[in-house]
mmCIF file of C-alpha atoms in Angstrom:
data_model
loop_
_atom_site.group_PDB
_atom_site.id
_atom_site.type_symbol
_atom_site.label_atom_id
_atom_site.label_comp_id
_atom_site.label_asym_id
_atom_site.label_seq_id
_atom_site.Cartn_x
_atom_site.Cartn_y
_atom_site.Cartn_z
ATOM 1 C CA UNK A 1 -3.656 1.458 28.550
ATOM 2 C CA UNK A 2 -6.920 2.620 26.609
ATOM 3 C CA UNK A 3 -5.375 6.252 26.525
ATOM 4 C CA UNK A 4 -2.089 4.330 24.975
ATOM 5 C CA UNK A 5 -3.674 2.415 22.211
ATOM 6 C CA UNK A 6 -6.415 5.610 21.550
ATOM 7 C CA UNK A 7 -3.138 7.819 21.297
ATOM 8 C CA UNK A 8 -1.170 5.392 18.600
ATOM 9 C CA UNK A 9 -4.424 4.475 16.459
ATOM 10 C CA UNK A 10 -3.544 7.436 13.691
ATOM 11 C CA UNK A 11 -0.468 5.992 13.494
ATOM 12 C CA UNK A 12 -1.591 3.392 11.649
ATOM 13 C CA UNK A 13 -3.927 4.696 9.749
ATOM 14 C CA UNK A 14 -4.370 5.505 5.573
ATOM 15 C CA UNK A 15 -1.361 5.004 3.110
ATOM 16 C CA UNK A 16 -0.579 1.579 1.367
ATOM 17 C CA UNK A 17 2.007 1.312 -0.588
ATOM 18 C CA UNK A 18 2.439 -1.139 -2.894
ATOM 19 C CA UNK A 19 5.237 0.103 -5.458
ATOM 20 C CA UNK A 20 8.263 0.067 -4.126
ATOM 21 C CA UNK A 21 10.596 2.018 -6.394
ATOM 22 C CA UNK A 22 14.285 2.618 -5.796
ATOM 23 C CA UNK A 23 15.982 5.515 -7.506
ATOM 24 C CA UNK A 24 19.444 6.525 -8.780
ATOM 25 C CA UNK A 25 20.028 10.180 -9.423
ATOM 26 C CA UNK A 26 22.020 12.301 -10.629
ATOM 27 C CA UNK A 27 22.415 16.224 -9.935
ATOM 28 C CA UNK A 28 23.946 18.803 -12.000
ATOM 29 C CA UNK A 29 23.250 22.348 -12.589
ATOM 30 C CA UNK A 30 21.883 22.395 -16.094
ATOM 31 C CA UNK A 31 20.229 18.780 -15.920
ATOM 32 C CA UNK A 32 18.659 16.097 -13.541
ATOM 33 C CA UNK A 33 18.907 12.496 -14.373
ATOM 34 C CA UNK A 34 16.299 10.170 -12.786
ATOM 35 C CA UNK A 35 16.191 6.556 -12.627
ATOM 36 C CA UNK A 36 13.428 5.011 -11.183
ATOM 37 C CA UNK A 37 14.132 0.717 -11.039
ATOM 38 C CA UNK A 38 10.903 -0.710 -9.855
ATOM 39 C CA UNK A 39 10.026 -4.038 -7.774
ATOM 40 C CA UNK A 40 10.493 -7.454 -9.194
ATOM 41 C CA UNK A 41 6.569 -7.764 -9.021
ATOM 42 C CA UNK A 42 5.171 -4.627 -10.519
ATOM 43 C CA UNK A 43 7.797 -4.690 -13.188
ATOM 44 C CA UNK A 44 6.397 -8.083 -14.104
ATOM 45 C CA UNK A 45 3.250 -7.310 -14.029
ATOM 46 C CA UNK A 46 3.571 -3.701 -15.705
ATOM 47 C CA UNK A 47 6.417 -5.681 -18.183
ATOM 48 C CA UNK A 48 3.350 -7.821 -18.886
ATOM 49 C CA UNK A 49 1.292 -5.695 -19.424
ATOM 50 C CA UNK A 50 2.154 -3.823 -22.040
ATOM 51 C CA UNK A 51 4.142 -6.359 -23.535
ATOM 52 C CA UNK A 52 1.443 -6.526 -26.032
ATOM 53 C CA UNK A 53 2.871 -9.031 -28.562
ATOM 54 C CA UNK A 54 4.157 -10.896 -26.331
ATOM 55 C CA UNK A 55 7.854 -11.369 -27.675
ATOM 56 C CA UNK A 56 8.960 -10.829 -24.261
ATOM 57 C CA UNK A 57 10.701 -7.466 -24.967
ATOM 58 C CA UNK A 58 9.558 -3.926 -25.418
ATOM 59 C CA UNK A 59 9.725 -3.025 -28.518
ATOM 60 C CA UNK A 60 9.721 1.166 -29.115
ATOM 61 C CA UNK A 61 5.485 0.956 -29.694
ATOM 62 C CA UNK A 62 5.403 -1.022 -26.421
ATOM 63 C CA UNK A 63 7.640 1.343 -24.898
ATOM 64 C CA UNK A 64 5.695 4.902 -25.820
ATOM 65 C CA UNK A 65 3.084 3.062 -25.126
ATOM 66 C CA UNK A 66 3.715 2.695 -21.644
ATOM 67 C CA UNK A 67 4.801 6.010 -21.201
ATOM 68 C CA UNK A 68 1.958 7.326 -22.846
ATOM 69 C CA UNK A 69 -0.398 5.652 -20.222
ATOM 70 C CA UNK A 70 1.902 4.490 -17.289
ATOM 71 C CA UNK A 71 4.357 7.542 -16.742
ATOM 72 C CA UNK A 72 3.279 10.466 -18.043
ATOM 73 C CA UNK A 73 -0.593 10.175 -15.955
ATOM 74 C CA UNK A 74 2.057 10.593 -13.012
ATOM 75 C CA UNK A 75 1.922 14.129 -13.929
ATOM 76 C CA UNK A 76 -1.307 14.493 -11.955
ATOM 77 C CA UNK A 77 0.756 13.844 -8.466
ATOM 78 C CA UNK A 78 3.717 15.759 -10.119
ATOM 79 C CA UNK A 79 5.360 12.832 -10.975
ATOM 80 C CA UNK A 80 6.474 12.783 -7.325
ATOM 81 C CA UNK A 81 9.011 15.210 -7.111
ATOM 82 C CA UNK A 82 9.152 18.607 -5.631
ATOM 83 C CA UNK A 83 12.513 20.474 -6.914
ATOM 84 C CA UNK A 84 12.586 23.664 -5.162
ATOM 85 C CA UNK A 85 15.186 26.404 -6.336
ATOM 86 C CA UNK A 86 15.861 29.648 -3.540
ATOM 87 C CA UNK A 87 11.962 30.437 -3.149
ATOM 88 C CA UNK A 88 10.850 28.215 -6.340
ATOM 89 C CA UNK A 89 8.769 25.272 -6.717
ATOM 90 C CA UNK A 90 9.720 24.712 -9.896
ATOM 91 C CA UNK A 91 7.349 22.536 -12.824
ATOM 92 C CA UNK A 92 8.855 19.041 -13.540
ATOM 93 C CA UNK A 93 8.365 18.484 -17.052
ATOM 94 C CA UNK A 94 10.207 14.909 -17.748
ATOM 95 C CA UNK A 95 12.618 14.915 -21.286
ATOM 96 C CA UNK A 96 14.776 12.159 -22.746
ATOM 97 C CA UNK A 97 12.013 9.304 -21.291
ATOM 98 C CA UNK A 98 13.381 5.818 -21.840
ATOM 99 C CA UNK A 99 11.580 2.366 -20.047
ATOM 100 C CA UNK A 100 13.746 -0.688 -20.337
ATOM 101 C CA UNK A 101 13.119 -4.294 -18.485
ATOM 102 C CA UNK A 102 16.530 -5.852 -17.778
ATOM 103 C CA UNK A 103 17.708 -7.999 -15.011
ATOM 104 C CA UNK A 104 13.512 -8.467 -14.023
ATOM 105 C CA UNK A 105 13.476 -5.183 -13.187
ATOM 106 C CA UNK A 106 11.459 -2.135 -14.922
ATOM 107 C CA UNK A 107 13.325 1.416 -15.452
ATOM 108 C CA UNK A 108 12.652 4.574 -16.052
ATOM 109 C CA UNK A 109 14.878 6.769 -16.756
ATOM 110 C CA UNK A 110 14.403 10.314 -17.530
ATOM 111 C CA UNK A 111 15.992 13.758 -17.109
ATOM 112 C CA UNK A 112 14.913 17.476 -16.100
ATOM 113 C CA UNK A 113 16.632 20.314 -17.510
ATOM 114 C CA UNK A 114 17.746 22.908 -15.547
ATOM 115 C CA UNK A 115 18.607 25.987 -16.072
ATOM 116 C CA UNK A 116 21.501 26.752 -13.297
ATOM 117 C CA UNK A 117 20.263 24.554 -11.032
ATOM 118 C CA UNK A 118 23.088 25.749 -8.182
ATOM 119 C CA UNK A 119 20.574 25.637 -5.018
ATOM 120 C CA UNK A 120 18.057 24.149 -3.469
ATOM 121 C CA UNK A 121 16.185 20.854 -2.582
ATOM 122 C CA UNK A 122 15.137 18.002 -4.918
ATOM 123 C CA UNK A 123 12.808 15.483 -3.287
ATOM 124 C CA UNK A 124 11.648 12.729 -4.704
ATOM 125 C CA UNK A 125 8.094 11.521 -2.148
ATOM 126 C CA UNK A 126 4.493 10.480 -2.632
ATOM 127 C CA UNK A 127 2.476 11.988 0.151
ATOM 128 C CA UNK A 128 0.269 8.686 -0.110
ATOM 129 C CA UNK A 129 2.833 5.976 -0.079
ATOM 130 C CA UNK A 130 1.127 4.238 -2.341
ATOM 131 C CA UNK A 131 4.140 4.677 -4.167
ATOM 132 C CA UNK A 132 7.600 4.601 -1.547
ATOM 133 C CA UNK A 133 10.712 5.597 -3.262
ATOM 134 C CA UNK A 134 14.190 4.487 -1.712
ATOM 135 C CA UNK A 135 17.343 6.851 -2.756
ATOM 136 C CA UNK A 136 19.366 3.720 -4.438
ATOM 137 C CA UNK A 137 22.362 6.065 -5.465
ATOM 138 C CA UNK A 138 23.492 9.662 -5.985
ATOM 139 C CA UNK A 139 25.699 11.598 -7.491
ATOM 140 C CA UNK A 140 26.423 15.591 -7.681
ATOM 141 C CA UNK A 141 29.675 17.878 -8.820
ATOM 142 C CA UNK A 142 27.894 19.761 -6.112
ATOM 143 C CA UNK A 143 27.968 19.183 -2.154
ATOM 144 C CA UNK A 144 24.350 17.345 -1.216
ATOM 145 C CA UNK A 145 23.036 16.880 2.111
ATOM 146 C CA UNK A 146 20.653 13.811 2.244
ATOM 147 C CA UNK A 147 18.212 13.193 4.154
ATOM 148 C CA UNK A 148 15.876 9.609 3.582
ATOM 149 C CA UNK A 149 13.313 7.136 4.635
ATOM 150 C CA UNK A 150 12.511 3.652 3.115
ATOM 151 C CA UNK A 151 9.860 5.072 1.084
ATOM 152 C CA UNK A 152 10.890 8.497 0.497
ATOM 153 C CA UNK A 153 13.974 10.963 0.409
ATOM 154 C CA UNK A 154 15.422 15.005 0.231
ATOM 155 C CA UNK A 155 18.227 16.516 -1.207
ATOM 156 C CA UNK A 156 19.523 19.595 -0.124
ATOM 157 C CA UNK A 157 21.813 21.386 -2.917
ATOM 158 C CA UNK A 158 24.439 23.422 -2.085
ATOM 159 C CA UNK A 159 26.576 25.494 -4.504
ATOM 160 C CA UNK B 1 7.887 12.468 17.861
ATOM 161 C CA UNK B 2 4.820 10.402 16.277
ATOM 162 C CA UNK B 3 5.902 11.446 12.822
ATOM 163 C CA UNK B 4 8.808 9.881 13.808
ATOM 164 C CA UNK B 5 7.638 6.572 15.201
ATOM 165 C CA UNK B 6 5.084 7.053 11.512
ATOM 166 C CA UNK B 7 8.308 6.578 9.878
ATOM 167 C CA UNK B 8 9.935 4.138 11.447
ATOM 168 C CA UNK B 9 7.086 1.715 11.379
ATOM 169 C CA UNK B 10 6.391 2.300 7.867
ATOM 170 C CA UNK B 11 10.410 1.963 6.875
ATOM 171 C CA UNK B 12 10.542 -1.521 8.464
ATOM 172 C CA UNK B 13 7.536 -2.710 6.921
ATOM 173 C CA UNK B 14 8.233 -1.168 3.535
ATOM 174 C CA UNK B 15 12.058 -3.185 3.865
ATOM 175 C CA UNK B 16 10.482 -5.958 4.810
ATOM 176 C CA UNK B 17 7.966 -5.909 2.086
ATOM 177 C CA UNK B 18 11.071 -5.466 -0.684
ATOM 178 C CA UNK B 19 12.926 -7.993 0.735
ATOM 179 C CA UNK B 20 9.425 -10.362 0.463
ATOM 180 C CA UNK B 21 8.924 -9.293 -2.975
ATOM 181 C CA UNK B 22 12.386 -9.864 -3.950
ATOM 182 C CA UNK B 23 12.656 -13.657 -2.399
ATOM 183 C CA UNK B 24 8.967 -14.568 -3.372
ATOM 184 C CA UNK B 25 10.033 -13.006 -6.968
ATOM 185 C CA UNK B 26 13.124 -15.290 -7.079
ATOM 186 C CA UNK B 27 11.076 -18.288 -6.122
ATOM 187 C CA UNK B 28 8.977 -18.132 -8.865
ATOM 188 C CA UNK B 29 11.846 -17.985 -10.772
ATOM 189 C CA UNK B 30 12.882 -21.192 -9.673
ATOM 190 C CA UNK B 31 9.051 -22.346 -10.070
ATOM 191 C CA UNK B 32 9.983 -21.272 -13.973
ATOM 192 C CA UNK B 33 13.346 -23.390 -14.056
ATOM 193 C CA UNK B 34 11.531 -26.695 -13.505
ATOM 194 C CA UNK B 35 12.543 -26.735 -9.218
ATOM 195 C CA UNK B 36 8.821 -27.352 -7.437
ATOM 196 C CA UNK B 37 10.274 -28.103 -4.073
ATOM 197 C CA UNK B 38 9.659 -24.254 -3.447
ATOM 198 C CA UNK B 39 5.954 -24.529 -3.918
ATOM 199 C CA UNK B 40 5.930 -24.441 -0.446
ATOM 200 C CA UNK B 41 8.479 -21.907 0.521
ATOM 201 C CA UNK B 42 6.530 -19.584 -1.740
ATOM 202 C CA UNK B 43 2.996 -20.780 0.447
ATOM 203 C CA UNK B 44 4.920 -20.189 3.566
ATOM 204 C CA UNK B 45 6.088 -16.593 2.096
ATOM 205 C CA UNK B 46 2.705 -15.801 1.212
ATOM 206 C CA UNK B 47 1.643 -16.317 5.301
ATOM 207 C CA UNK B 48 4.647 -14.078 6.335
ATOM 208 C CA UNK B 49 3.649 -11.303 3.523
ATOM 209 C CA UNK B 50 -0.011 -11.282 4.795
ATOM 210 C CA UNK B 51 1.409 -10.953 8.343
ATOM 211 C CA UNK B 52 3.421 -8.048 7.516
ATOM 212 C CA UNK B 53 2.209 -6.544 4.949
ATOM 213 C CA UNK B 54 -1.356 -6.065 6.842
ATOM 214 C CA UNK B 55 0.712 -4.136 9.615
ATOM 215 C CA UNK B 56 1.028 -1.544 7.392
ATOM 216 C CA UNK B 57 -1.706 0.905 6.906
ATOM 217 C CA UNK B 58 -5.305 0.475 4.993
ATOM 218 C CA UNK B 59 -6.094 -2.869 6.175
ATOM 219 C CA UNK B 60 -8.581 -1.537 8.863
ATOM 220 C CA UNK B 61 -6.944 -1.766 11.924
ATOM 221 C CA UNK B 62 -8.001 1.133 13.373
ATOM 222 C CA UNK B 63 -11.686 0.454 12.379
ATOM 223 C CA UNK B 64 -11.672 -2.897 14.347
ATOM 224 C CA UNK B 65 -9.661 -1.339 17.054
ATOM 225 C CA UNK B 66 -12.286 1.174 17.083
ATOM 226 C CA UNK B 67 -15.311 -1.018 16.859
ATOM 227 C CA UNK B 68 -13.555 -2.558 19.740
ATOM 228 C CA UNK B 69 -13.005 -0.389 21.648
ATOM 229 C CA UNK B 70 -16.448 0.339 22.091
ATOM 230 C CA UNK B 71 -18.017 -3.079 21.529
ATOM 231 C CA UNK B 72 -15.829 -5.908 22.196
ATOM 232 C CA UNK B 73 -15.595 -7.431 25.251
ATOM 233 C CA UNK B 74 -14.414 -11.094 23.543
ATOM 234 C CA UNK B 75 -11.467 -12.002 22.360
ATOM 235 C CA UNK B 76 -12.736 -14.403 19.783
ATOM 236 C CA UNK B 77 -15.148 -12.034 18.307
ATOM 237 C CA UNK B 78 -12.257 -9.939 17.776
ATOM 238 C CA UNK B 79 -10.655 -12.976 15.851
ATOM 239 C CA UNK B 80 -13.371 -13.547 14.330
ATOM 240 C CA UNK B 81 -13.842 -9.823 13.359
ATOM 241 C CA UNK B 82 -10.161 -9.940 11.959
ATOM 242 C CA UNK B 83 -10.641 -13.207 10.139
ATOM 243 C CA UNK B 84 -13.380 -12.378 8.508
ATOM 244 C CA UNK B 85 -12.093 -8.903 7.375
ATOM 245 C CA UNK B 86 -9.111 -10.377 5.710
ATOM 246 C CA UNK B 87 -11.162 -13.268 4.421
ATOM 247 C CA UNK B 88 -13.359 -10.814 2.249
ATOM 248 C CA UNK B 89 -10.369 -8.603 1.411
ATOM 249 C CA UNK B 90 -8.437 -11.531 -0.369
ATOM 250 C CA UNK B 91 -11.389 -12.770 -1.828
ATOM 251 C CA UNK B 92 -12.438 -9.100 -2.937
ATOM 252 C CA UNK B 93 -8.858 -8.999 -4.360
ATOM 253 C CA UNK B 94 -8.982 -12.576 -5.516
ATOM 254 C CA UNK B 95 -12.723 -11.692 -7.826
ATOM 255 C CA UNK B 96 -11.240 -8.291 -9.215
ATOM 256 C CA UNK B 97 -7.875 -10.342 -10.337
ATOM 257 C CA UNK B 98 -9.963 -12.839 -12.158
ATOM 258 C CA UNK B 99 -12.139 -10.323 -13.632
ATOM 259 C CA UNK B 100 -9.482 -8.460 -15.160
ATOM 260 C CA UNK B 101 -7.136 -11.308 -16.347
ATOM 261 C CA UNK B 102 -10.113 -13.334 -18.131
ATOM 262 C CA UNK B 103 -12.230 -10.630 -19.415
ATOM 263 C CA UNK B 104 -9.646 -7.821 -19.399
ATOM 264 C CA UNK B 105 -6.249 -9.284 -20.387
ATOM 265 C CA UNK B 106 -4.564 -6.011 -19.246
ATOM 266 C CA UNK B 107 -4.030 -2.941 -17.698
ATOM 267 C CA UNK B 108 -4.198 -4.236 -14.104
ATOM 268 C CA UNK B 109 -2.085 -1.586 -12.609
ATOM 269 C CA UNK B 110 -4.173 1.172 -14.051
ATOM 270 C CA UNK B 111 -7.999 -0.669 -13.151
ATOM 271 C CA UNK B 112 -5.583 -1.709 -9.571
ATOM 272 C CA UNK B 113 -5.500 1.656 -8.657
ATOM 273 C CA UNK B 114 -8.713 3.138 -9.747
ATOM 274 C CA UNK B 115 -10.718 -0.029 -7.925
ATOM 275 C CA UNK B 116 -8.802 0.170 -4.963
ATOM 276 C CA UNK B 117 -9.602 3.862 -5.024
ATOM 277 C CA UNK B 118 -12.999 3.955 -5.986
ATOM 278 C CA UNK B 119 -13.730 1.019 -3.045
ATOM 279 C CA UNK B 120 -12.705 2.821 0.117
ATOM 280 C CA UNK B 121 -14.874 5.329 -1.249
ATOM 281 C CA UNK B 122 -17.559 3.032 -0.852
ATOM 282 C CA UNK B 123 -16.074 1.445 2.218
ATOM 283 C CA UNK B 124 -15.979 5.210 4.361
ATOM 284 C CA UNK B 125 -19.586 4.901 3.543
ATOM 285 C CA UNK B 126 -20.503 1.821 5.652
ATOM 286 C CA UNK B 127 -17.706 2.923 8.037
ATOM 287 C CA UNK B 128 -19.435 6.408 8.543
ATOM 288 C CA UNK B 129 -23.139 4.494 8.628
ATOM 289 C CA UNK B 130 -21.462 2.169 11.183
ATOM 290 C CA UNK B 131 -20.136 4.928 13.304
ATOM 291 C CA UNK B 132 -23.443 7.101 13.196
ATOM 292 C CA UNK B 133 -25.020 3.981 14.192
ATOM 293 C CA UNK B 134 -22.655 3.312 17.579
ATOM 294 C CA UNK B 135 -23.530 7.168 18.512
ATOM 295 C CA UNK B 136 -27.326 6.489 18.050
ATOM 296 C CA UNK B 137 -27.785 3.328 20.722
ATOM 297 C CA UNK B 138 -24.868 5.757 22.771
ATOM 298 C CA UNK B 139 -27.348 8.369 22.991
ATOM 299 C CA UNK B 140 -30.596 6.935 22.793
ATOM 300 C CA UNK B 141 -30.171 3.022 24.148
ATOM 301 C CA UNK B 142 -27.779 3.169 26.548
ATOM 302 C CA UNK B 143 -28.397 -0.931 27.297
ATOM 303 C CA UNK B 144 -27.889 -1.912 23.852
ATOM 304 C CA UNK B 145 -24.849 0.486 23.387
ATOM 305 C CA UNK B 146 -23.418 -1.872 26.225
ATOM 306 C CA UNK B 147 -23.756 -5.388 24.628
ATOM 307 C CA UNK B 148 -20.618 -6.508 23.362
ATOM 308 C CA UNK B 149 -20.430 -7.442 19.587
ATOM 309 C CA UNK B 150 -23.118 -9.093 17.675
ATOM 310 C CA UNK B 151 -22.676 -11.355 13.993
ATOM 311 C CA UNK B 152 -23.964 -8.730 12.546
ATOM 312 C CA UNK B 153 -22.211 -6.241 14.281
ATOM 313 C CA UNK B 154 -18.757 -7.958 13.629
ATOM 314 C CA UNK B 155 -20.384 -8.764 9.640
ATOM 315 C CA UNK B 156 -20.960 -5.290 8.761
ATOM 316 C CA UNK B 157 -17.480 -4.194 10.536
ATOM 317 C CA UNK B 158 -15.696 -6.884 8.194
ATOM 318 C CA UNK B 159 -17.607 -6.028 5.158
ATOM 319 C CA UNK B 160 -17.253 -2.707 5.793
ATOM 320 C CA UNK B 161 -13.180 -2.661 5.294
ATOM 321 C CA UNK B 162 -12.900 -5.835 3.569
ATOM 322 C CA UNK B 163 -14.712 -4.549 0.660
ATOM 323 C CA UNK B 164 -11.434 -3.158 -0.802
ATOM 324 C CA UNK B 165 -9.315 -5.593 -2.617
ATOM 325 C CA UNK B 166 -6.035 -5.640 -0.946
ATOM 326 C CA UNK B 167 -3.467 -4.576 -3.760
ATOM 327 C CA UNK B 168 -0.526 -6.636 -2.471
ATOM 328 C CA UNK B 169 -2.683 -9.763 -2.710
ATOM 329 C CA UNK B 170 -3.614 -8.534 -6.647
ATOM 330 C CA UNK B 171 -0.098 -8.511 -7.427
ATOM 331 C CA UNK B 172 0.922 -11.562 -5.815
ATOM 332 C CA UNK B 173 -1.654 -13.732 -7.496
ATOM 333 C CA UNK B 174 -1.678 -11.880 -10.500
ATOM 334 C CA UNK B 175 1.833 -12.582 -10.508
ATOM 335 C CA UNK B 176 1.617 -16.282 -9.589
ATOM 336 C CA UNK B 177 -1.205 -16.203 -13.012
ATOM 337 C CA UNK B 178 1.207 -14.641 -15.440
ATOM 338 C CA UNK B 179 4.234 -17.777 -14.493
ATOM 339 C CA UNK B 180 1.473 -20.140 -15.550
ATOM 340 C CA UNK B 181 0.676 -21.086 -11.373
ATOM 341 C CA UNK B 182 -2.681 -20.414 -11.129
ATOM 342 C CA UNK B 183 -3.292 -22.357 -8.208
ATOM 343 C CA UNK B 184 -0.224 -21.517 -6.532
ATOM 344 C CA UNK B 185 -2.139 -17.927 -6.580
ATOM 345 C CA UNK B 186 -5.106 -19.168 -4.904
ATOM 346 C CA UNK B 187 -3.699 -21.269 -2.429
ATOM 347 C CA UNK B 188 -0.852 -17.862 -1.724
ATOM 348 C CA UNK B 189 -3.904 -15.449 -1.457
ATOM 349 C CA UNK B 190 -5.561 -17.963 0.938
ATOM 350 C CA UNK B 191 -2.442 -18.350 3.077
ATOM 351 C CA UNK B 192 -1.731 -14.025 2.979
ATOM 352 C CA UNK B 193 -5.645 -13.885 4.129
ATOM 353 C CA UNK B 194 -4.623 -16.145 6.767
ATOM 354 C CA UNK B 195 -1.412 -13.914 7.580
ATOM 355 C CA UNK B 196 -3.244 -10.721 7.281
ATOM 356 C CA UNK B 197 -6.303 -12.243 9.317
ATOM 357 C CA UNK B 198 -3.973 -13.005 12.843
ATOM 358 C CA UNK B 199 -2.056 -9.247 12.112
ATOM 359 C CA UNK B 200 -6.139 -7.424 11.671
ATOM 360 C CA UNK B 201 -6.848 -9.892 14.646
ATOM 361 C CA UNK B 202 -4.491 -8.166 17.394
ATOM 362 C CA UNK B 203 -5.681 -4.798 16.534
ATOM 363 C CA UNK B 204 -9.127 -5.821 18.313
ATOM 364 C CA UNK B 205 -7.381 -8.028 20.962
ATOM 365 C CA UNK B 206 -5.661 -4.666 22.020
ATOM 366 C CA UNK B 207 -9.060 -2.900 22.116
ATOM 367 C CA UNK B 208 -10.900 -5.794 23.935
ATOM 368 C CA UNK B 209 -8.307 -5.631 26.572
ATOM 369 C CA UNK B 210 -8.682 -2.051 27.269
ATOM 370 C CA UNK B 211 -12.048 -2.587 28.563
ATOM 371 C CA UNK B 212 -11.045 -3.315 31.939
ATOM 372 C CA UNK B 213 -13.664 -1.525 34.029
ATOM 373 C CA UNK B 214 -17.658 -1.597 34.756
ATOM 374 C CA UNK B 215 -18.075 2.323 34.822
ATOM 375 C CA UNK B 216 -20.893 3.114 33.068
ATOM 376 C CA UNK B 217 -19.427 6.851 32.635
ATOM 377 C CA UNK B 218 -15.606 5.275 31.678
ATOM 378 C CA UNK B 219 -17.939 3.032 29.180
ATOM 379 C CA UNK B 220 -19.322 5.884 27.765
ATOM 380 C CA UNK B 221 -16.367 7.758 27.483
ATOM 381 C CA UNK B 222 -14.956 4.722 25.667
ATOM 382 C CA UNK B 223 -17.881 4.104 23.167
ATOM 383 C CA UNK B 224 -17.763 7.455 22.566
ATOM 384 C CA UNK B 225 -14.107 7.526 21.324
ATOM 385 C CA UNK B 226 -14.201 4.214 19.538
ATOM 386 C CA UNK B 227 -17.376 5.741 17.721
ATOM 387 C CA UNK B 228 -15.531 8.618 17.103
ATOM 388 C CA UNK B 229 -12.452 6.882 15.975
ATOM 389 C CA UNK B 230 -14.841 5.109 12.793
ATOM 390 C CA UNK B 231 -16.233 8.727 12.462
ATOM 391 C CA UNK B 232 -12.986 10.547 12.084
ATOM 392 C CA UNK B 233 -11.530 7.497 9.993
ATOM 393 C CA UNK B 234 -14.559 7.347 6.997
ATOM 394 C CA UNK B 235 -14.325 11.444 6.843
ATOM 395 C CA UNK B 236 -10.678 11.158 6.428
ATOM 396 C CA UNK B 237 -11.278 8.410 3.335
ATOM 397 C CA UNK B 238 -14.081 10.158 1.385
ATOM 398 C CA UNK B 239 -12.072 13.725 1.402
#
């Protein structure tokens, strides 16, 4: 019994999810579009934090502030994305970033401009699982192979 | 195989946590609409949240189990340690939320993450000190090492892991405050703490149950395993 317990102890160590994010992803050869929808609790907290004039909506200045102070610092974690084309890991450089709060959920949507991305892997994963990314929806004109859990996912893209 | 078990456990916990998040958010909406009956549902869900949330990693179950593997003989001690940890864990969260809400009025999400990360380092140093003390006892004071957990030891272990404020508690309490229910936020935190206390205690109780032999040699081996778990955990948190 004691040895069994000792064997299983490391299973429950360390990681600790707190941001629960539903991801919708569209993968095309020239663009990858992502929408992160945050859980209700964190949506409210983030909304309260950045709705600085307290008019219960996010105006452009507040959205820009949230992008600058909340989203762009995620660059340190590579935006929790890993995109591999053939053997090369691609740099993540989000464009067309927008944030909206609708139906009590905060959405961050953005695009990654691709250069003829016809084969590779796209993963949305936080190694520390402080963020848990659940694949909510996906679409593509290409053939996709999906591996997912409640807290991360990887998509294989084939021509 | 270990990875797939971990994925399964973590996946289930996250799934339930997401459901509870939705439910509690919905109840708060009903409360805002004037439905006072849901007050008690929120408290019940908070208890459930604590119970399930503490099943996830990062609440000191490994450390408690490691300590009681080496020191545990009494189930009551494991309960004491589990609940004391949960109480400290919750009150440190309440303190952080209170200070951020009253003084800073914002920047919660980034502060939560930063405070959490830094407190993990402080916690790691405490756990490391405790592990080294356990090794010292095992090497030089065999009789002392054989003693079961003392109140001082239980307080040390509970404090070392409980000081990391729980972001889960912070989020729910802050949510309650933002929608104008400060008292409800406080009582939710208490019930979350009770839920977490039960879960964390179970790890310690399991560890007390594995000590079935009076053999000195076996005792030493188990003692070293317990101290090593604490050492491994503290180093993992520090690096």
